[in-house]
């Protein structure tokens, strides 16, 4: 739980920094405040959301089915060793073996 809060604060900080850069670049052009606010909020939200998503993906553990050709997987975050082992066993023993989609 604490690690998730730290990731959230970092993502918000990165989003705020990007918004400050956009604001600094728009200020000399005399862009109206309402348009500037919309741009800043859009950039801050997008960057913060992307940073948080990347942090979640990088901190997750993925368990895949061990059957040849099966694309089933389970992604977990913030679980202890015993629960991680249970999810690993569930991924290996699931009844619905899925073949990868062809491109």
XYZ file of N, CA, C and O in Angstrom:
412
model
N 0.824 -1.182 0.000
C 0.000 0.000 0.000
C 0.873 1.252 0.000
O 0.596 2.203 -0.703
N 1.923 1.234 0.773
C 2.818 2.390 0.853
C 3.543 2.613 -0.476
O 3.687 3.746 -0.920
N 3.957 1.525 -1.118
C 4.645 1.643 -2.402
C 3.723 2.241 -3.457
O 4.150 3.046 -4.289
N 2.452 1.872 -3.420
C 1.487 2.431 -4.379
C 1.318 3.926 -4.163
O 1.239 4.691 -5.129
N 1.281 4.354 -2.922
C 1.166 5.794 -2.634
C 2.392 6.548 -3.115
O 2.287 7.649 -3.650
N 3.561 5.953 -2.934
C 4.793 6.592 -3.398
C 4.774 6.711 -4.919
O 5.121 7.761 -5.470
N 4.347 5.649 -5.613
C 4.251 5.703 -7.074
C 3.262 6.770 -7.519
O 3.495 7.481 -8.499
N 2.155 6.898 -6.799
C 1.152 7.905 -7.136
C 1.711 9.316 -6.969
O 1.531 10.172 -7.837
N 2.419 9.561 -5.885
C 3.011 10.883 -5.654
C 4.048 11.200 -6.732
O 4.090 12.324 -7.256
N 4.860 10.228 -7.094
C 5.859 10.446 -8.141
C 5.178 10.733 -9.479
O 5.583 11.648 -10.209
N 4.140 9.969 -9.812
C 3.429 10.190 -11.077
C 2.792 11.577 -11.111
O 2.858 12.271 -12.135
N 2.195 11.991 -10.003
C 1.611 13.334 -9.950
C 2.678 14.408 -10.066
O 2.464 15.445 -10.707
N 3.831 14.178 -9.470
C 4.940 15.126 -9.579
C 5.443 15.254 -11.005
O 5.709 16.368 -11.486
N 5.559 14.137 -11.695
C 5.994 14.160 -13.092
C 4.960 14.886 -13.951
O 5.309 15.694 -14.821
N 3.685 14.624 -13.697
C 2.620 15.314 -14.441
C 2.631 16.808 -14.175
O 2.453 17.619 -15.094
N 2.845 17.201 -12.923
C 2.902 18.626 -12.584
C 4.112 19.296 -13.233
O 4.022 20.441 -13.698
N 5.229 18.606 -13.275
C 6.423 19.158 -13.927
C 6.178 19.363 -15.417
O 6.555 20.404 -15.982
N 5.540 18.404 -16.068
C 5.237 18.549 -17.492
C 4.258 19.702 -17.717
O 4.395 20.463 -18.683
N 3.274 19.842 -16.822
C 2.328 20.951 -16.941
C 3.021 22.291 -16.762
O 2.700 23.262 -17.458
N 3.981 22.351 -15.863
C 4.729 23.600 -15.656
C 5.537 23.958 -16.903
O 5.623 25.142 -17.275
N 6.080 22.980 -17.572
C 6.825 23.227 -18.812
C 5.886 23.774 -19.889
O 6.210 24.743 -20.589
N 4.704 23.173 -20.015
C 3.731 23.655 -21.007
C 3.315 25.081 -20.688
O 3.236 25.936 -21.575
N 3.048 25.353 -19.417
C 2.664 26.706 -19.009
C 3.765 27.709 -19.337
O 3.499 28.787 -19.881
N 5.007 27.355 -19.051
C 6.125 28.256 -19.319
C 6.298 28.509 -20.816
O 6.682 29.608 -21.219
N 6.004 27.505 -21.628
C 6.153 27.685 -23.072
C 4.996 28.455 -23.675
O 5.162 29.125 -24.700
N 3.797 28.380 -23.083
C 2.641 29.103 -23.622
C 2.575 30.556 -23.139
O 1.998 31.400 -23.811
N 3.130 30.851 -22.001
C 3.022 32.175 -21.381
C 3.493 33.314 -22.290
O 2.795 34.322 -22.396
N 4.626 33.208 -22.963
C 5.070 34.343 -23.790
C 4.155 34.667 -24.969
O 4.214 35.761 -25.517
N 3.287 33.749 -25.367
C 2.442 33.968 -26.533
C 1.108 34.626 -26.196
O 0.307 34.873 -27.092
N 0.841 34.880 -24.937
C -0.406 35.544 -24.548
C -1.644 34.685 -24.760
O -2.711 35.206 -25.075
N -1.516 33.405 -24.593
C -2.655 32.495 -24.728
C -3.633 32.777 -23.577
O -3.220 32.945 -22.433
N -4.942 32.856 -23.870
C -5.923 33.129 -22.803
C -5.815 32.110 -21.670
O -5.483 30.937 -21.888
N -6.132 32.542 -20.447
C -5.934 31.696 -19.258
C -6.770 30.423 -19.311
O -6.333 29.378 -18.858
N -8.002 30.517 -19.872
C -8.838 29.314 -19.909
C -8.274 28.263 -20.863
O -8.276 27.066 -20.560
N -7.736 28.695 -21.986
C -7.124 27.759 -22.917
C -5.824 27.187 -22.338
O -5.537 25.996 -22.487
N -5.071 28.026 -21.657
C -3.850 27.565 -21.000
C -4.182 26.524 -19.929
O -3.499 25.498 -19.814
N -5.238 26.780 -19.149
C -5.634 25.844 -18.089
C -6.033 24.488 -18.675
O -5.665 23.437 -18.137
N -6.759 24.508 -19.774
C -7.167 23.253 -20.420
C -5.934 22.485 -20.894
O -5.831 21.269 -20.690
N -4.988 23.178 -21.508
C -3.763 22.521 -21.982
C -2.965 21.945 -20.817
O -2.485 20.814 -20.882
N -2.826 22.722 -19.757
C -2.060 22.271 -18.593
C -2.699 21.043 -17.956
O -2.017 20.068 -17.639
N -4.021 21.082 -17.772
C -4.705 19.936 -17.160
C -4.630 18.694 -18.042
O -4.460 17.578 -17.533
N -4.751 18.878 -19.346
C -4.672 17.722 -20.249
C -3.286 17.088 -20.204
O -3.162 15.859 -20.112
N -2.260 17.913 -20.249
C -0.896 17.388 -20.211
C -0.606 16.732 -18.867
O -0.061 15.623 -18.800
N -0.969 17.393 -17.783
C -0.713 16.850 -16.446
C -1.423 15.516 -16.249
O -0.829 14.552 -15.753
N -2.674 15.438 -16.644
C -3.426 14.197 -16.486
C -2.884 13.064 -17.324
O -2.751 11.927 -16.860
N -2.548 13.359 -18.569
C -2.030 12.327 -19.465
C -0.673 11.811 -19.004
O -0.444 10.595 -18.943
N 0.224 12.714 -18.662
C 1.561 12.302 -18.227
C 1.497 11.554 -16.904
O 2.152 10.520 -16.725
N 0.701 12.039 -15.955
C 0.588 11.363 -14.659
C -0.020 9.973 -14.826
O 0.445 9.005 -14.217
N -1.045 9.862 -15.650
C -1.681 8.565 -15.886
C -0.712 7.583 -16.550
O -0.645 6.407 -16.163
N 0.042 8.060 -17.518
C 1.009 7.207 -18.192
C 2.123 6.764 -17.251
O 2.510 5.597 -17.233
N 2.625 7.691 -16.452
C 3.685 7.352 -15.495
C 3.186 6.337 -14.469
O 3.896 5.378 -14.133
N 1.968 6.517 -13.977
C 1.412 5.573 -13.006
C 1.204 4.203 -13.637
O 1.502 3.178 -13.022
N 0.719 4.167 -14.861
C 0.520 2.890 -15.545
C 1.846 2.161 -15.757
O 1.945 0.954 -15.525
N 2.863 2.890 -16.188
C 4.177 2.272 -16.376
C 4.749 1.743 -15.070
O 5.334 0.656 -15.034
N 4.568 2.494 -13.982
C 5.049 2.028 -12.682
C 4.321 0.763 -12.248
O 4.940 -0.157 -11.703
N 3.021 0.697 -12.497
C 2.245 -0.496 -12.151
C 2.697 -1.701 -12.977
O 2.843 -2.803 -12.458
N 2.918 -1.486 -14.257
C 3.346 -2.581 -15.131
C 4.728 -3.092 -14.720
O 4.965 -4.301 -14.673
N 5.625 -2.181 -14.411
C 6.977 -2.592 -14.048
C 7.050 -3.273 -12.687
O 7.965 -4.066 -12.438
N 6.090 -2.995 -11.801
C 6.122 -3.601 -10.477
C 5.271 -4.865 -10.382
O 5.230 -5.512 -9.340
N 4.599 -5.230 -11.451
C 3.715 -6.401 -11.428
C 4.498 -7.676 -11.723
O 5.541 -7.657 -12.369
N 3.943 -8.784 -11.237
C 4.480 -10.104 -11.530
C 3.463 -10.823 -12.412
O 2.277 -10.857 -12.093
N 3.923 -11.383 -13.519
C 3.028 -12.074 -14.442
C 3.277 -13.572 -14.354
O 4.406 -14.032 -14.446
N 2.183 -14.321 -14.177
C 2.243 -15.783 -14.151
C 1.556 -16.281 -15.414
O 0.432 -15.900 -15.704
N 2.235 -17.135 -16.152
C 1.703 -17.648 -17.407
C 1.389 -19.135 -17.295
O 1.979 -19.842 -16.493
N 0.466 -19.571 -18.134
C 0.141 -20.988 -18.206
C 1.351 -21.732 -18.765
O 2.044 -21.247 -19.660
N 1.600 -22.928 -18.245
C 2.766 -23.703 -18.680
C 2.472 -24.608 -19.872
O 3.383 -25.243 -20.400
N 1.202 -24.676 -20.310
C 0.851 -25.523 -21.460
C 1.414 -24.911 -22.738
O 1.365 -23.691 -22.913
N 1.961 -25.733 -23.621
C 2.531 -25.203 -24.871
C 1.468 -24.494 -25.703
O 0.383 -25.019 -25.933
N 1.772 -23.292 -26.131
C 0.876 -22.530 -27.001
C -0.244 -21.792 -26.304
O -0.990 -21.065 -26.941
N -0.401 -21.925 -24.998
C -1.481 -21.257 -24.270
C -1.040 -19.838 -23.912
O 0.062 -19.623 -23.426
N -1.927 -18.870 -24.127
C -1.593 -17.472 -23.870
C -2.209 -16.938 -22.581
O -2.169 -15.737 -22.335
N -2.758 -17.807 -21.736
C -3.385 -17.377 -20.489
C -2.328 -16.846 -19.530
O -1.258 -17.423 -19.382
N -2.639 -15.706 -18.878
C -1.710 -15.141 -17.903
C -2.473 -14.400 -16.815
O -3.596 -13.945 -17.010
N -1.821 -14.299 -15.668
C -2.363 -13.581 -14.518
C -1.308 -12.588 -14.065
O -0.147 -12.951 -13.909
N -1.716 -11.344 -13.858
C -0.779 -10.320 -13.400
C -1.180 -9.902 -11.984
O -2.323 -9.556 -11.733
N -0.213 -9.945 -11.058
C -0.478 -9.580 -9.668
C 0.466 -8.467 -9.224
O 1.588 -8.363 -9.705
N -0.013 -7.668 -8.296
C 0.813 -6.631 -7.682
C 0.520 -6.609 -6.192
O -0.622 -6.804 -5.765
N 1.537 -6.393 -5.407
C 1.363 -6.222 -3.974
C 0.881 -7.447 -3.224
O 0.087 -7.319 -2.294
N 1.321 -8.630 -3.615
C 0.905 -9.849 -2.913
C 2.120 -10.467 -2.212
O 3.258 -10.258 -2.624
N 1.836 -11.227 -1.164
C 2.936 -11.886 -0.448
C 3.324 -13.177 -1.181
O 2.713 -13.560 -2.176
N 4.355 -13.848 -0.677
C 4.906 -15.024 -1.350
C 3.892 -16.162 -1.449
O 3.810 -16.832 -2.484
N 3.108 -16.378 -0.399
C 2.137 -17.476 -0.418
C 1.046 -17.212 -1.452
O 0.663 -18.113 -2.218
N 0.538 -15.995 -1.490
C -0.501 -15.675 -2.466
C 0.055 -15.691 -3.889
O -0.605 -16.137 -4.822
N 1.282 -15.237 -4.044
C 1.930 -15.280 -5.352
C 2.032 -16.733 -5.854
O 1.786 -17.028 -7.019
N 2.368 -17.647 -4.945
C 2.472 -19.061 -5.294
C 1.100 -19.625 -5.690
O 0.989 -20.396 -6.649
N 0.049 -19.235 -4.982
C -1.301 -19.702 -5.321
C -1.705 -19.229 -6.721
O -2.295 -19.993 -7.492
N -1.394 -17.986 -7.055
C -1.724 -17.477 -8.383
C -0.902 -18.177 -9.456
O -1.393 -18.430 -10.563
N 0.330 -18.504 -9.139
C 1.177 -19.226 -10.084
C 0.590 -20.605 -10.368
O 0.529 -21.044 -11.517
N 0.139 -21.281 -9.322
C -0.484 -22.599 -9.496
C -1.801 -22.486 -10.256
O -2.128 -23.348 -11.082
N -2.572 -21.431 -9.991
C -3.846 -21.237 -10.701
C -3.609 -21.008 -12.190
O -4.360 -21.513 -13.029
N -2.573 -20.265 -12.524
C -2.266 -20.031 -13.939
C -1.849 -21.317 -14.635
O -2.197 -21.546 -15.793
N -1.123 -22.164 -13.929
C -0.658 -23.414 -14.531
C -1.774 -24.445 -14.672
O -1.709 -25.321 -15.531
N -2.812 -24.358 -13.845
C -3.847 -25.393 -13.822
C -5.207 -24.918 -14.327
O -6.206 -25.588 -14.105
N -5.285 -23.808 -15.017
C -6.598 -23.336 -15.465
C -7.138 -24.256 -16.553
O -6.383 -24.842 -17.334
N -8.466 -24.435 -16.627
C -9.033 -25.416 -17.554
C -9.179 -24.906 -18.991
O -9.298 -25.703 -19.913
N -9.182 -23.617 -19.204
C -9.458 -23.038 -20.514
C -8.156 -22.625 -21.193
O -7.711 -21.497 -21.066
N -7.519 -23.529 -21.893
C -6.253 -23.209 -22.560
C -6.528 -22.452 -23.841
O -7.236 -22.930 -24.718
N -5.974 -21.251 -23.922
C -6.241 -20.367 -25.057
C -5.035 -20.327 -25.985
O -3.910 -20.153 -25.543
N -5.314 -20.423 -27.249
C -4.256 -20.290 -28.234
C -4.041 -18.818 -28.531
O -4.996 -18.043 -28.525
N -2.818 -18.417 -28.827
C -2.573 -17.009 -29.155
C -3.347 -16.605 -30.407
O -3.532 -17.411 -31.320
N -3.794 -15.363 -30.438
C -4.508 -14.867 -31.610
C -3.537 -14.684 -32.757
O -2.423 -14.227 -32.579
N -3.988 -15.029 -33.940
C -3.115 -14.834 -35.106
C -3.239 -13.392 -35.575
O -4.293 -12.769 -35.473
N -2.154 -12.869 -36.084
C -2.120 -11.452 -36.488
C -2.729 -11.246 -37.844
O -2.964 -12.011 -38.638
